[in-house]
């Protein structure tokens, strides 16, 4: 089995393959060469390059890889080529087994415009399609959608008629670059609908199961963040209707394999209406919640169905409740900006990997094991974490607790936001809808779990752990008391950077414990019970608190405690003068690639004049001159990848325009 | 292997009284240390800071490895004199990039960091320690040169500073000068004689003659910068190897220089794993009696100082007024000589001489724990050859080549001070507890001897002896000798390397032993051990 994908979904498919005794083949881009999915596969084939267009989106390379490795089946995972009918056909034509529905079924659902018509004919409720040219003010707001593809790409909400032409153009451009098909259409936009989908399994012998529904209403940028099964909105009557509609949809196109029929549900006049959105002719990201509530291995069933096996007459009964969250490398507080960096550690206590945890427990599906770089080329999802429990409330609290206790070191993630969502009264009450982040103040939800006081304490713990590590690593006198002085004159000092803020910690190990602490710590009666390089136990306000401390290159110090996780950066004792960024340096605000450069060294520029453009996650960011002056340095060229903080260019500002920033 | 057991009753009144007395002395000591830390006082400290400069101790703190120990030396130099406590200079041993270094920093807040006779003695002592223990030296320079009114006492002997620097280099002991400010006239040879020189931009000033002197001598009009600025020395004269942008940068460069020395300690490494003492070092506060005439068992001290409280006593049944034996301190093997009953008899002297020779056979450093009133006097003992036997001990200690460390716990009187490796016998380090006293004899005895001699003189002259005058004389002498026997007074005269909290004894010894092992540790050879 060759999996034409990367990361967690490749690992997920491999897990079922191994269970069924199949050998596995991975493909990988250059950037992904060291990922666990490559390490775990029995064989791996390199796809030269890094961008999806060069690698995972190249059908011919993948079929060639399958031949080279001796694979006789191809699983597409999700995304990339998973819903590419031509690829499916090429796989079949190459004499390989395609794990998925027929190319015709994919094509039928691939065009959303066509799919909607098909569904309407099969009596599946649909939202009427609007002709972009004849949208009126009464139709607003409308959603502009790419006919091909999914995952929120090429989607635009328009609530002002004058913005429509631009939105259509932008959606067309985005769809064209992402899916190679720039067709877009419009439909009425339900501002606060509920996203409910039904998992389908269909064999080649006419049995079509509606296995269970999932609700995935909590989304950001039209991408799902929290998914669960069953839906808190759906009662037995509605469930029967949904299942019937989903089976009708599948049957209408002779669907075989695993697929998902997505609906948009909304309450109107006291009853719930639902409309067909689209059918995903592949495995979904959120399939684990269905596995958790049914006990099925959906991937194993995909493989069995491909082998021609029969489904039993009835699907298994569902039990309990499962909730999944998607852990993204992104900063929700900064407009969900994707983050890159090295994921030094990813550890969720008590979670089993890629395996149903039974009636209660945690499941972790991740493409990373810790130590890998999270790059800018692919989706920033790090992992999916699923909690299963007898009730929804328990699943939510268990998941929130596990996330809060997880150790995620090296990249900024949406973890704290997820915890806040899972603990939010509206979420716990089942009031989830697609506008969750608008209704419940994103700024509050994006606030870190660890407040300023916890961050200060974490910095103190980091300092004491660093001190213990310094003693441990000392070449001489390592076992003498830490910072011992015959004549004490001042405390030890360590400074940690916490985002924009510096936290200075002072301390001295006196004969009877800590002294010379910063005022805020002395005021809280902070005492040290023990301080080891990776574990510090403090008494704060009479309460014993344990902090776990990990340190990584570049001064990164990660402090985890039940009070919240804090990522700090140790400020070096000495600034290397040559490393200080020259005045007027323009630093990359986010990881990305340089699109264009508009200036040359020596050129005079005016304040605000665009100098160069970065592309990050398909969005363009303009870098402009901070003031009038001359470009004295230019460090990047088009096509170059840059990390956050990379110096892009230096503008020597004119004297009177100079600032001290 | 013998584990010492303790008999100290920490709940006894006596223990409590001893402890209170020791804590009171430690408070006094802390007050004197605070004077040294205060430097030139608030006004000058403030002025120094306003110039954007770091204090001497701040420079040192930034120079040494984070969280590493620092052993300050002679902090009470010049105590009891007209000069500021600390003698306008800070010296000590610190760890820089994993290398134990002698660090010498002038304190510019005290009379501009100028040198007085005590500054000089303190510098010499630091240079001696660096030489004996094979340490690199880092000078943190900012000094106005000589304290001119005292020039007669420093000009001629002061030349040794520069001689020592270049001899250090000849012995492959690196010398580094970080120049933060003035280093002019004779002081210019401080960077001049160092292996590595870092100067702080726009701050360091290094010239033989400043603008007025040059104008007087040659008529040339020149400014500070062109005569001795850091930039000039880095780009033109070549006296500066590194130009630092500021003080922090100079310290950073100093650390990089040490990091690249490829420094290797020449003595054997300590055992990697060892146990802390079983007995609580905190009890050391209550062990020394307030009256030094009352002896105490030094095994109680040893049990609180050595690894695992393990002590293999040598000749435990012979010469019992001196305890000798083997132990480890922070993984380093040591031989220990400790006075038990105060007095040294012939047996104790011979036992000591033999033990010292044995330590030399095995290259084992020696620790001397002083609490002695001296060698026994009296006809029986003179006839028994106490001088010969004491001489054997002094001979052994003088010609021993293994490193010695002395700790003055209580009394250290008379020739006993010599036999136990007093200052004149060049122990690598000598520290005193606040309870220590050192003199040719106890104050009372000395006054009494003077009185007896005077009385005898009066008798031989046939004049009546004035008892009132005698009492007054005795009181005065007793008071003077008592004051001059006190550790702060002796510390002020540089007769020790510092007064330490008894609870720090193990740490101080551990640090000293580690420092000592920068040089080879090798005992004397040429003779077999004399059985005595």
JSON list of N, CA and C in Angstrom, two decimals, chain B residues 22-79:
[
{"chain": "B", "resi": 22, "resn": "UNK", "atom": "N", "xyz": [28.59, 32.52, 68.66]},
{"chain": "B", "resi": 22, "resn": "UNK", "atom": "CA", "xyz": [29.12, 32.43, 67.29]},
{"chain": "B", "resi": 22, "resn": "UNK", "atom": "C", "xyz": [28.26, 33.28, 66.34]},
{"chain": "B", "resi": 23, "resn": "UNK", "atom": "N", "xyz": [26.94, 33.22, 66.52]},
{"chain": "B", "resi": 23, "resn": "UNK", "atom": "CA", "xyz": [26.06, 34.01, 65.64]},
{"chain": "B", "resi": 23, "resn": "UNK", "atom": "C", "xyz": [26.30, 35.51, 65.84]},
{"chain": "B", "resi": 24, "resn": "UNK", "atom": "N", "xyz": [26.56, 35.90, 67.08]},
{"chain": "B", "resi": 24, "resn": "UNK", "atom": "CA", "xyz": [26.84, 37.32, 67.33]},
{"chain": "B", "resi": 24, "resn": "UNK", "atom": "C", "xyz": [28.11, 37.73, 66.60]},
{"chain": "B", "resi": 25, "resn": "UNK", "atom": "N", "xyz": [29.12, 36.86, 66.65]},
{"chain": "B", "resi": 25, "resn": "UNK", "atom": "CA", "xyz": [30.38, 37.17, 65.95]},
{"chain": "B", "resi": 25, "resn": "UNK", "atom": "C", "xyz": [30.15, 37.22, 64.44]},
{"chain": "B", "resi": 26, "resn": "UNK", "atom": "N", "xyz": [29.30, 36.34, 63.95]},
{"chain": "B", "resi": 26, "resn": "UNK", "atom": "CA", "xyz": [29.01, 36.33, 62.50]},
{"chain": "B", "resi": 26, "resn": "UNK", "atom": "C", "xyz": [28.29, 37.60, 62.09]},
{"chain": "B", "resi": 27, "resn": "UNK", "atom": "N", "xyz": [27.42, 38.11, 62.97]},
{"chain": "B", "resi": 27, "resn": "UNK", "atom": "CA", "xyz": [26.75, 39.38, 62.68]},
{"chain": "B", "resi": 27, "resn": "UNK", "atom": "C", "xyz": [27.77, 40.51, 62.56]},
{"chain": "B", "resi": 28, "resn": "UNK", "atom": "N", "xyz": [28.71, 40.51, 63.51]},
{"chain": "B", "resi": 28, "resn": "UNK", "atom": "CA", "xyz": [29.76, 41.55, 63.45]},
{"chain": "B", "resi": 28, "resn": "UNK", "atom": "C", "xyz": [30.55, 41.42, 62.14]},
{"chain": "B", "resi": 29, "resn": "UNK", "atom": "N", "xyz": [30.84, 40.18, 61.78]},
{"chain": "B", "resi": 29, "resn": "UNK", "atom": "CA", "xyz": [31.60, 39.93, 60.56]},
{"chain": "B", "resi": 29, "resn": "UNK", "atom": "C", "xyz": [30.82, 40.44, 59.34]},
{"chain": "B", "resi": 30, "resn": "UNK", "atom": "N", "xyz": [29.52, 40.15, 59.33]},
{"chain": "B", "resi": 30, "resn": "UNK", "atom": "CA", "xyz": [28.70, 40.58, 58.19]},
{"chain": "B", "resi": 30, "resn": "UNK", "atom": "C", "xyz": [28.71, 42.09, 58.08]},
{"chain": "B", "resi": 31, "resn": "UNK", "atom": "N", "xyz": [28.70, 42.77, 59.23]},
{"chain": "B", "resi": 31, "resn": "UNK", "atom": "CA", "xyz": [28.71, 44.24, 59.21]},
{"chain": "B", "resi": 31, "resn": "UNK", "atom": "C", "xyz": [30.02, 44.75, 58.60]},
{"chain": "B", "resi": 32, "resn": "UNK", "atom": "N", "xyz": [31.13, 44.08, 58.91]},
{"chain": "B", "resi": 32, "resn": "UNK", "atom": "CA", "xyz": [32.42, 44.50, 58.36]},
{"chain": "B", "resi": 32, "resn": "UNK", "atom": "C", "xyz": [32.50, 44.19, 56.86]},
{"chain": "B", "resi": 33, "resn": "UNK", "atom": "N", "xyz": [31.97, 43.02, 56.48]},
{"chain": "B", "resi": 33, "resn": "UNK", "atom": "CA", "xyz": [31.92, 42.68, 55.05]},
{"chain": "B", "resi": 33, "resn": "UNK", "atom": "C", "xyz": [31.09, 43.71, 54.29]},
{"chain": "B", "resi": 34, "resn": "UNK", "atom": "N", "xyz": [30.00, 44.16, 54.93]},
{"chain": "B", "resi": 34, "resn": "UNK", "atom": "CA", "xyz": [29.13, 45.14, 54.27]},
{"chain": "B", "resi": 34, "resn": "UNK", "atom": "C", "xyz": [29.90, 46.42, 53.96]},
{"chain": "B", "resi": 35, "resn": "UNK", "atom": "N", "xyz": [30.83, 46.76, 54.85]},
{"chain": "B", "resi": 35, "resn": "UNK", "atom": "CA", "xyz": [31.64, 47.97, 54.59]},
{"chain": "B", "resi": 35, "resn": "UNK", "atom": "C", "xyz": [32.47, 47.79, 53.32]},
{"chain": "B", "resi": 36, "resn": "UNK", "atom": "N", "xyz": [33.04, 46.59, 53.17]},
{"chain": "B", "resi": 36, "resn": "UNK", "atom": "CA", "xyz": [33.84, 46.33, 51.96]},
{"chain": "B", "resi": 36, "resn": "UNK", "atom": "C", "xyz": [32.95, 46.39, 50.73]},
{"chain": "B", "resi": 37, "resn": "UNK", "atom": "N", "xyz": [31.74, 45.82, 50.84]},
{"chain": "B", "resi": 37, "resn": "UNK", "atom": "CA", "xyz": [30.83, 45.81, 49.69]},
{"chain": "B", "resi": 37, "resn": "UNK", "atom": "C", "xyz": [30.39, 47.23, 49.35]},
{"chain": "B", "resi": 38, "resn": "UNK", "atom": "N", "xyz": [30.23, 48.07, 50.38]},
{"chain": "B", "resi": 38, "resn": "UNK", "atom": "CA", "xyz": [29.77, 49.45, 50.14]},
{"chain": "B", "resi": 38, "resn": "UNK", "atom": "C", "xyz": [30.81, 50.27, 49.40]},
{"chain": "B", "resi": 39, "resn": "UNK", "atom": "N", "xyz": [32.04, 49.80, 49.35]},
{"chain": "B", "resi": 39, "resn": "UNK", "atom": "CA", "xyz": [33.09, 50.49, 48.59]},
{"chain": "B", "resi": 39, "resn": "UNK", "atom": "C", "xyz": [33.29, 51.91, 49.10]},
{"chain": "B", "resi": 40, "resn": "UNK", "atom": "N", "xyz": [33.26, 52.87, 48.19]},
{"chain": "B", "resi": 40, "resn": "UNK", "atom": "CA", "xyz": [33.51, 54.25, 48.56]},
{"chain": "B", "resi": 40, "resn": "UNK", "atom": "C", "xyz": [32.30, 54.95, 49.13]},
{"chain": "B", "resi": 41, "resn": "UNK", "atom": "N", "xyz": [31.23, 54.22, 49.34]},
{"chain": "B", "resi": 41, "resn": "UNK", "atom": "CA", "xyz": [30.03, 54.82, 49.92]},
{"chain": "B", "resi": 41, "resn": "UNK", "atom": "C", "xyz": [29.05, 55.28, 48.86]},
{"chain": "B", "resi": 42, "resn": "UNK", "atom": "N", "xyz": [27.86, 55.60, 49.32]},
{"chain": "B", "resi": 42, "resn": "UNK", "atom": "CA", "xyz": [26.73, 55.89, 48.44]},
{"chain": "B", "resi": 42, "resn": "UNK", "atom": "C", "xyz": [27.04, 56.94, 47.37]},
{"chain": "B", "resi": 43, "resn": "UNK", "atom": "N", "xyz": [27.68, 58.04, 47.82]},
{"chain": "B", "resi": 43, "resn": "UNK", "atom": "CA", "xyz": [27.90, 59.16, 46.91]},
{"chain": "B", "resi": 43, "resn": "UNK", "atom": "C", "xyz": [28.76, 58.74, 45.71]},
{"chain": "B", "resi": 44, "resn": "UNK", "atom": "N", "xyz": [29.84, 58.02, 46.01]},
{"chain": "B", "resi": 44, "resn": "UNK", "atom": "CA", "xyz": [30.76, 57.65, 44.92]},
{"chain": "B", "resi": 44, "resn": "UNK", "atom": "C", "xyz": [30.20, 56.51, 44.08]},
{"chain": "B", "resi": 45, "resn": "UNK", "atom": "N", "xyz": [29.44, 55.65, 44.75]},
{"chain": "B", "resi": 45, "resn": "UNK", "atom": "CA", "xyz": [28.79, 54.56, 44.00]},
{"chain": "B", "resi": 45, "resn": "UNK", "atom": "C", "xyz": [27.81, 55.15, 43.00]},
{"chain": "B", "resi": 46, "resn": "UNK", "atom": "N", "xyz": [27.04, 56.13, 43.51]},
{"chain": "B", "resi": 46, "resn": "UNK", "atom": "CA", "xyz": [26.04, 56.80, 42.66]},
{"chain": "B", "resi": 46, "resn": "UNK", "atom": "C", "xyz": [26.71, 57.48, 41.46]},
{"chain": "B", "resi": 47, "resn": "UNK", "atom": "N", "xyz": [27.81, 58.18, 41.75]},
{"chain": "B", "resi": 47, "resn": "UNK", "atom": "CA", "xyz": [28.52, 58.90, 40.68]},
{"chain": "B", "resi": 47, "resn": "UNK", "atom": "C", "xyz": [29.05, 57.91, 39.63]},
{"chain": "B", "resi": 48, "resn": "UNK", "atom": "N", "xyz": [29.55, 56.80, 40.12]},
{"chain": "B", "resi": 48, "resn": "UNK", "atom": "CA", "xyz": [30.10, 55.78, 39.23]},
{"chain": "B", "resi": 48, "resn": "UNK", "atom": "C", "xyz": [28.99, 55.22, 38.32]},
{"chain": "B", "resi": 49, "resn": "UNK", "atom": "N", "xyz": [27.86, 54.95, 38.94]},
{"chain": "B", "resi": 49, "resn": "UNK", "atom": "CA", "xyz": [26.73, 54.41, 38.16]},
{"chain": "B", "resi": 49, "resn": "UNK", "atom": "C", "xyz": [26.24, 55.41, 37.14]},
{"chain": "B", "resi": 50, "resn": "UNK", "atom": "N", "xyz": [26.21, 56.68, 37.53]},
{"chain": "B", "resi": 50, "resn": "UNK", "atom": "CA", "xyz": [25.72, 57.73, 36.62]},
{"chain": "B", "resi": 50, "resn": "UNK", "atom": "C", "xyz": [26.58, 57.79, 35.37]},
{"chain": "B", "resi": 51, "resn": "UNK", "atom": "N", "xyz": [27.79, 57.37, 35.48]},
{"chain": "B", "resi": 51, "resn": "UNK", "atom": "CA", "xyz": [28.67, 57.34, 34.30]},
{"chain": "B", "resi": 51, "resn": "UNK", "atom": "C", "xyz": [28.41, 56.09, 33.46]},
{"chain": "B", "resi": 52, "resn": "UNK", "atom": "N", "xyz": [27.40, 55.35, 33.88]},
{"chain": "B", "resi": 52, "resn": "UNK", "atom": "CA", "xyz": [27.05, 54.14, 33.11]},
{"chain": "B", "resi": 52, "resn": "UNK", "atom": "C", "xyz": [28.02, 53.00, 33.34]},
{"chain": "B", "resi": 53, "resn": "UNK", "atom": "N", "xyz": [28.66, 53.04, 34.51]},
{"chain": "B", "resi": 53, "resn": "UNK", "atom": "CA", "xyz": [29.67, 52.00, 34.77]},
{"chain": "B", "resi": 53, "resn": "UNK", "atom": "C", "xyz": [29.16, 51.00, 35.78]},
{"chain": "B", "resi": 54, "resn": "UNK", "atom": "N", "xyz": [29.71, 49.80, 35.70]},
{"chain": "B", "resi": 54, "resn": "UNK", "atom": "CA", "xyz": [29.38, 48.75, 36.66]},
{"chain": "B", "resi": 54, "resn": "UNK", "atom": "C", "xyz": [30.35, 48.84, 37.84]},
{"chain": "B", "resi": 55, "resn": "UNK", "atom": "N", "xyz": [29.85, 48.45, 39.02]},
{"chain": "B", "resi": 55, "resn": "UNK", "atom": "CA", "xyz": [30.72, 48.38, 40.19]},
{"chain": "B", "resi": 55, "resn": "UNK", "atom": "C", "xyz": [31.65, 47.18, 40.06]},
{"chain": "B", "resi": 56, "resn": "UNK", "atom": "N", "xyz": [32.72, 47.22, 40.85]},
{"chain": "B", "resi": 56, "resn": "UNK", "atom": "CA", "xyz": [33.72, 46.14, 40.76]},
{"chain": "B", "resi": 56, "resn": "UNK", "atom": "C", "xyz": [33.06, 44.77, 40.93]},
{"chain": "B", "resi": 57, "resn": "UNK", "atom": "N", "xyz": [32.21, 44.64, 41.96]},
{"chain": "B", "resi": 57, "resn": "UNK", "atom": "CA", "xyz": [31.57, 43.34, 42.19]},
{"chain": "B", "resi": 57, "resn": "UNK", "atom": "C", "xyz": [30.57, 43.00, 41.10]},
{"chain": "B", "resi": 58, "resn": "UNK", "atom": "N", "xyz": [29.94, 44.00, 40.50]},
{"chain": "B", "resi": 58, "resn": "UNK", "atom": "CA", "xyz": [29.02, 43.72, 39.39]},
{"chain": "B", "resi": 58, "resn": "UNK", "atom": "C", "xyz": [29.79, 43.21, 38.17]},
{"chain": "B", "resi": 59, "resn": "UNK", "atom": "N", "xyz": [30.97, 43.78, 37.97]},
{"chain": "B", "resi": 59, "resn": "UNK", "atom": "CA", "xyz": [31.80, 43.29, 36.86]},
{"chain": "B", "resi": 59, "resn": "UNK", "atom": "C", "xyz": [32.18, 41.84, 37.10]},
{"chain": "B", "resi": 60, "resn": "UNK", "atom": "N", "xyz": [32.54, 41.54, 38.34]},
{"chain": "B", "resi": 60, "resn": "UNK", "atom": "CA", "xyz": [32.93, 40.16, 38.65]},
{"chain": "B", "resi": 60, "resn": "UNK", "atom": "C", "xyz": [31.75, 39.21, 38.47]},
{"chain": "B", "resi": 61, "resn": "UNK", "atom": "N", "xyz": [30.57, 39.64, 38.96]},
{"chain": "B", "resi": 61, "resn": "UNK", "atom": "CA", "xyz": [29.39, 38.78, 38.86]},
{"chain": "B", "resi": 61, "resn": "UNK", "atom": "C", "xyz": [29.06, 38.46, 37.41]},
{"chain": "B", "resi": 62, "resn": "UNK", "atom": "N", "xyz": [29.30, 39.44, 36.56]},
{"chain": "B", "resi": 62, "resn": "UNK", "atom": "CA", "xyz": [28.99, 39.23, 35.14]},
{"chain": "B", "resi": 62, "resn": "UNK", "atom": "C", "xyz": [30.08, 38.38, 34.47]},
{"chain": "B", "resi": 63, "resn": "UNK", "atom": "N", "xyz": [31.28, 38.46, 35.03]},
{"chain": "B", "resi": 63, "resn": "UNK", "atom": "CA", "xyz": [32.40, 37.73, 34.43]},
{"chain": "B", "resi": 63, "resn": "UNK", "atom": "C", "xyz": [32.34, 36.23, 34.74]},
{"chain": "B", "resi": 64, "resn": "UNK", "atom": "N", "xyz": [31.92, 35.90, 35.95]},
{"chain": "B", "resi": 64, "resn": "UNK", "atom": "CA", "xyz": [31.97, 34.48, 36.33]},
{"chain": "B", "resi": 64, "resn": "UNK", "atom": "C", "xyz": [30.76, 33.73, 35.76]},
{"chain": "B", "resi": 65, "resn": "UNK", "atom": "N", "xyz": [30.92, 32.43, 35.65]},
{"chain": "B", "resi": 65, "resn": "UNK", "atom": "CA", "xyz": [29.83, 31.60, 35.14]},
{"chain": "B", "resi": 65, "resn": "UNK", "atom": "C", "xyz": [28.60, 31.75, 36.04]},
{"chain": "B", "resi": 66, "resn": "UNK", "atom": "N", "xyz": [27.44, 31.74, 35.41]},
{"chain": "B", "resi": 66, "resn": "UNK", "atom": "CA", "xyz": [26.20, 31.87, 36.16]},
{"chain": "B", "resi": 66, "resn": "UNK", "atom": "C", "xyz": [26.08, 30.77, 37.19]},
{"chain": "B", "resi": 67, "resn": "UNK", "atom": "N", "xyz": [25.66, 31.15, 38.38]},
{"chain": "B", "resi": 67, "resn": "UNK", "atom": "CA", "xyz": [25.36, 30.22, 39.46]},
{"chain": "B", "resi": 67, "resn": "UNK", "atom": "C", "xyz": [26.58, 29.48, 39.99]},
{"chain": "B", "resi": 68, "resn": "UNK", "atom": "N", "xyz": [27.78, 29.89, 39.53]},
{"chain": "B", "resi": 68, "resn": "UNK", "atom": "CA", "xyz": [29.00, 29.25, 40.02]},
{"chain": "B", "resi": 68, "resn": "UNK", "atom": "C", "xyz": [29.41, 29.92, 41.33]},
{"chain": "B", "resi": 69, "resn": "UNK", "atom": "N", "xyz": [30.22, 29.22, 42.13]},
{"chain": "B", "resi": 69, "resn": "UNK", "atom": "CA", "xyz": [30.66, 29.83, 43.38]},
{"chain": "B", "resi": 69, "resn": "UNK", "atom": "C", "xyz": [31.79, 30.83, 43.16]},
{"chain": "B", "resi": 70, "resn": "UNK", "atom": "N", "xyz": [31.92, 31.78, 44.06]},
{"chain": "B", "resi": 70, "resn": "UNK", "atom": "CA", "xyz": [33.02, 32.74, 44.01]},
{"chain": "B", "resi": 70, "resn": "UNK", "atom": "C", "xyz": [33.60, 32.85, 45.41]},
{"chain": "B", "resi": 71, "resn": "UNK", "atom": "N", "xyz": [34.90, 32.61, 45.50]},
{"chain": "B", "resi": 71, "resn": "UNK", "atom": "CA", "xyz": [35.59, 32.66, 46.79]},
{"chain": "B", "resi": 71, "resn": "UNK", "atom": "C", "xyz": [36.33, 33.98, 46.88]},
{"chain": "B", "resi": 72, "resn": "UNK", "atom": "N", "xyz": [35.72, 34.93, 47.59]},
{"chain": "B", "resi": 72, "resn": "UNK", "atom": "CA", "xyz": [36.40, 36.21, 47.72]},
{"chain": "B", "resi": 72, "resn": "UNK", "atom": "C", "xyz": [37.53, 36.09, 48.74]},
{"chain": "B", "resi": 73, "resn": "UNK", "atom": "N", "xyz": [38.64, 36.74, 48.44]},
{"chain": "B", "resi": 73, "resn": "UNK", "atom": "CA", "xyz": [39.83, 36.65, 49.28]},
{"chain": "B", "resi": 73, "resn": "UNK", "atom": "C", "xyz": [40.09, 37.98, 49.97]},
{"chain": "B", "resi": 74, "resn": "UNK", "atom": "N", "xyz": [40.61, 37.90, 51.17]},
{"chain": "B", "resi": 74, "resn": "UNK", "atom": "CA", "xyz": [41.01, 39.09, 51.94]},
{"chain": "B", "resi": 74, "resn": "UNK", "atom": "C", "xyz": [39.98, 40.21, 51.91]},
{"chain": "B", "resi": 75, "resn": "UNK", "atom": "N", "xyz": [38.69, 39.91, 52.13]},
{"chain": "B", "resi": 75, "resn": "UNK", "atom": "CA", "xyz": [37.71, 41.00, 52.04]},
{"chain": "B", "resi": 75, "resn": "UNK", "atom": "C", "xyz": [37.90, 42.06, 53.12]},
{"chain": "B", "resi": 76, "resn": "UNK", "atom": "N", "xyz": [38.56, 41.70, 54.22]},
{"chain": "B", "resi": 76, "resn": "UNK", "atom": "CA", "xyz": [38.72, 42.68, 55.30]},
{"chain": "B", "resi": 76, "resn": "UNK", "atom": "C", "xyz": [40.12, 43.31, 55.30]},
{"chain": "B", "resi": 77, "resn": "UNK", "atom": "N", "xyz": [40.82, 43.21, 54.18]},
{"chain": "B", "resi": 77, "resn": "UNK", "atom": "CA", "xyz": [42.15, 43.82, 54.10]},
{"chain": "B", "resi": 77, "resn": "UNK", "atom": "C", "xyz": [42.04, 45.29, 54.52]},
{"chain": "B", "resi": 78, "resn": "UNK", "atom": "N", "xyz": [43.02, 45.76, 55.29]},
{"chain": "B", "resi": 78, "resn": "UNK", "atom": "CA", "xyz": [43.08, 47.14, 55.78]},
{"chain": "B", "resi": 78, "resn": "UNK", "atom": "C", "xyz": [42.10, 47.39, 56.92]},
{"chain": "B", "resi": 79, "resn": "UNK", "atom": "N", "xyz": [41.44, 46.33, 57.43]},
{"chain": "B", "resi": 79, "resn": "UNK", "atom": "CA", "xyz": [40.57, 46.52, 58.60]},
{"chain": "B", "resi": 79, "resn": "UNK", "atom": "C", "xyz": [41.42, 47.02, 59.76]}
]
